[in-house]
């Protein structure tokens, strides 16, 4: 079979079956908790039952007497041993210009517990059962204290303080734009639209909970983690333990979902590493599902007041936002930057809005810290502006499509610098808007509405036309490409597979250059000893690491050409590479790629390559949702979902559509079902799947995703744009607007506009009963 055929079958642009799936379907995947080193100990954590409490004496004597218990650790012991808190970078300022504030986050609580579920002590034992039993024997002297739960309570006068002695609970504030110009625009506006909106707190809930296995050997510590960022985890663990990063190896094999939740280390990872290092024995821990709800970082949780000023023709004159973001008890850099900077970067979206006035406050509360969750700031921002445009259409009487169209950035304006100083390199937003409405059959809605009405159902439609920023603000990637004399090509990348199919896409890019059967391509990831890099976050993997793999593959072929010239006693310029073979042009003298590799030292041709792309990518889409509502129960059913998406160059259409499907389901989950809830005392009311309503497979009857019209990205050689979070960002506003539309059609607009997510049957039913 020729290389041309191989490229046609397995190269980019083809719907190649995922090479990752066979092992996972056969049950031979390797997840962190699958590793059980001989002689290993089991670690379990005692967690605070209080949202806020002073910690007095901790008596572990009875626990230590239990057979099988090897050690009990407390925060005081770790601090005395030199274990430092998780790293925080106060790069933002408070309202008075002073540095941002946050308590230091120790691996085990010291002096104060600041959220329900915070680790207070840990037990290492010979069996998991012994470790669990020992937790019940540890006596902790807690002095419960008042708790500030939620941003409204935490910013009220006299609120309990997360940091004792602080002036307030504001961790950081950022202002963007020109307040005076915005005030002027609002003063002369023909229309002003105002909304109070809540992006509720969410749990990532990946299929695989967090897990860590520490194994000391020969003066080094190998940590097996379920992580999206092995290199960062290595460096953070080394910093916490006060050791040279070279003494720690982080390995991440299969990762059963991440969604941003697994981008950094956790207190539990530090304790596992410390215990393994101190005891010089393997130590393992895996979270149960309740622990994940209590202690694995949450996402979203932003309360916003948003206003839009428009002229008589519906052109936006200014945009104003005031947001309070709940960053929990410990304000990590990621949690802050998502809400006060990354979200604002996309706040004006695809619209030509020049005047903004934004204020974003990161607020400390007595709850689990928030961090990255699929979309990370962009869903919150797009939800605000799309809801405002929908409200503006209703207030002005301008068609919702038309009012957006009047405000679009045109293709002729590219590259375009938005009001936050971000540069959109490419895009044709009007073409994508038109394509999305076409695939959804927007103009045929009235017929479908009549059919729903005949069945006793209410029907509504909504759409979101939007963009997002991808890149994680890390644009350099190092990869290796190796041609083995044993008959395969191996590439190593520091980005991480976690269900998104990235290994298949990488392999297809290798096929593009080498013209080989994809079965001869190996993709290796997740070993900090093999290479250091940023990891996977912000939908960056393909356009950064993919660009690097493309470059490294071409460099490897070029290096092979020089080696082939030497072997064939010809000039490099006369050597052609075709069909896995180097040939002297115009002759029958040739040498196979793998034969050439076998002749080299170590039987391989190896290239270590670093590529830097020029900046982020700006994928964009138009997502359209239709819902039916049962007026007797308030149950909302998503009956149609369609979209058009500009994702630049598409390497594997099947994988891209899968990412759009999965992302949209998570976005619909926020709109309709999901919410992390704390009561007034800070107790978690949603600590299991019995209480936290995940979206189900039957939530959507049908997805229709159009890939295009695609405009190649100009900041990377592939022309690709990130796609992993696009569906999540578009689905939430589209679904909520559809519900509002359905309620408005039966005269319930006022009640509908007051609804906050998730739009549960109870909330929708109550809106239907409103006068």
XYZ file of C-alpha atoms in Angstrom, residues 458 629 631 633-634 739-740 743-744 746-756 759-771:
33
model
C -44.336 24.741 24.971
C -41.429 22.424 28.282
C -46.418 23.016 31.369
C -44.410 19.727 35.458
C -41.927 22.359 34.276
C -36.357 28.395 27.928
C -36.966 32.136 28.327
C -42.035 31.053 28.597
C -42.280 34.432 26.899
C -47.087 32.161 26.822
C -46.907 35.557 28.504
C -44.408 34.760 31.259
C -41.493 36.957 30.168
C -41.149 38.871 33.449
C -40.892 35.688 35.504
C -38.650 34.050 32.902
C -36.128 36.892 32.956
C -35.719 36.480 36.712
C -34.768 32.800 36.506
C -31.265 31.799 37.557
C -33.440 25.927 35.260
C -34.852 22.990 37.172
C -38.439 21.788 36.674
C -39.434 23.392 39.979
C -38.115 26.817 38.946
C -39.695 26.634 35.502
C -43.030 25.462 36.902
C -43.071 28.338 39.363
C -42.382 30.781 36.535
C -45.374 29.336 34.708
C -47.553 29.960 37.762
C -46.517 33.609 38.049
C -49.283 36.151 37.458
